[in-house]
């Protein structure tokens, strides 16, 4: 057994741990601040989500799709919204719904009432249990792909409604 290798490995391992701890401390932010974490969007079915939004007085973001023509596109949109820093800033201020108009009657009825004809579509609704009040819509939501204007429209709709209903 090599008697020199043991202490060298131990010393090298200790330095690695010290460097690793230092790197983690630097990632935690200056002067020990917390690491910023993104809150994931908790997508829910339209009935549950709409009810929760009205109850909690939070704007309702509704992503409607038709599984026959656009489920994959809707999944891409949901993922892009989830990863967007702009959207991440307002995740906790809204209720997030994901609905298939071809198999969910509530989604279909909301789609008809809002006269949505193209899917996927993203709408921001007021948390009003008496009527559908749409404050923003991105038609053919595939336009969200990298579109700052589309994301900003969603964020502004959420912010406007959150401020209005928070003040009641």
mmCIF file of C-alpha atoms in Angstrom, residues 46 50 54 60 62 64 106-116 123-135 137 161 165:
data_model
loop_
_atom_site.group_PDB
_atom_site.id
_atom_site.type_symbol
_atom_site.label_atom_id
_atom_site.label_comp_id
_atom_site.label_asym_id
_atom_site.label_seq_id
_atom_site.Cartn_x
_atom_site.Cartn_y
_atom_site.Cartn_z
ATOM 1 C CA UNK A 46 -61.018 24.256 -16.304
ATOM 2 C CA UNK A 50 -62.150 28.545 -12.710
ATOM 3 C CA UNK A 54 -63.354 33.022 -8.494
ATOM 4 C CA UNK A 60 -57.974 33.116 -14.549
ATOM 5 C CA UNK A 62 -57.251 29.798 -19.665
ATOM 6 C CA UNK A 64 -57.872 26.058 -24.494
ATOM 7 C CA UNK A 106 -67.036 23.375 -19.552
ATOM 8 C CA UNK A 107 -64.107 24.244 -21.842
ATOM 9 C CA UNK A 108 -66.375 23.996 -24.888
ATOM 10 C CA UNK A 109 -69.037 26.247 -23.328
ATOM 11 C CA UNK A 110 -66.502 28.893 -22.313
ATOM 12 C CA UNK A 111 -64.959 28.730 -25.777
ATOM 13 C CA UNK A 112 -68.369 29.269 -27.402
ATOM 14 C CA UNK A 113 -69.267 32.115 -25.034
ATOM 15 C CA UNK A 114 -65.962 33.872 -25.802
ATOM 16 C CA UNK A 115 -66.329 33.052 -29.519
ATOM 17 C CA UNK A 116 -62.925 31.376 -29.689
ATOM 18 C CA UNK A 123 -57.349 34.064 -22.463
ATOM 19 C CA UNK A 124 -57.093 36.043 -19.247
ATOM 20 C CA UNK A 125 -60.452 36.236 -17.476
ATOM 21 C CA UNK A 126 -61.660 38.269 -14.519
ATOM 22 C CA UNK A 127 -62.527 36.178 -11.445
ATOM 23 C CA UNK A 128 -66.206 37.048 -11.747
ATOM 24 C CA UNK A 129 -68.568 34.148 -11.083
ATOM 25 C CA UNK A 130 -71.497 35.972 -12.706
ATOM 26 C CA UNK A 131 -70.106 36.570 -16.210
ATOM 27 C CA UNK A 132 -67.141 35.870 -18.484
ATOM 28 C CA UNK A 133 -65.040 39.032 -18.616
ATOM 29 C CA UNK A 134 -62.045 38.540 -20.889
ATOM 30 C CA UNK A 135 -59.289 41.115 -20.512
ATOM 31 C CA UNK A 137 -56.538 36.928 -25.558
ATOM 32 C CA UNK A 161 -57.100 42.183 -12.736
ATOM 33 C CA UNK A 165 -59.782 42.368 -7.354
#
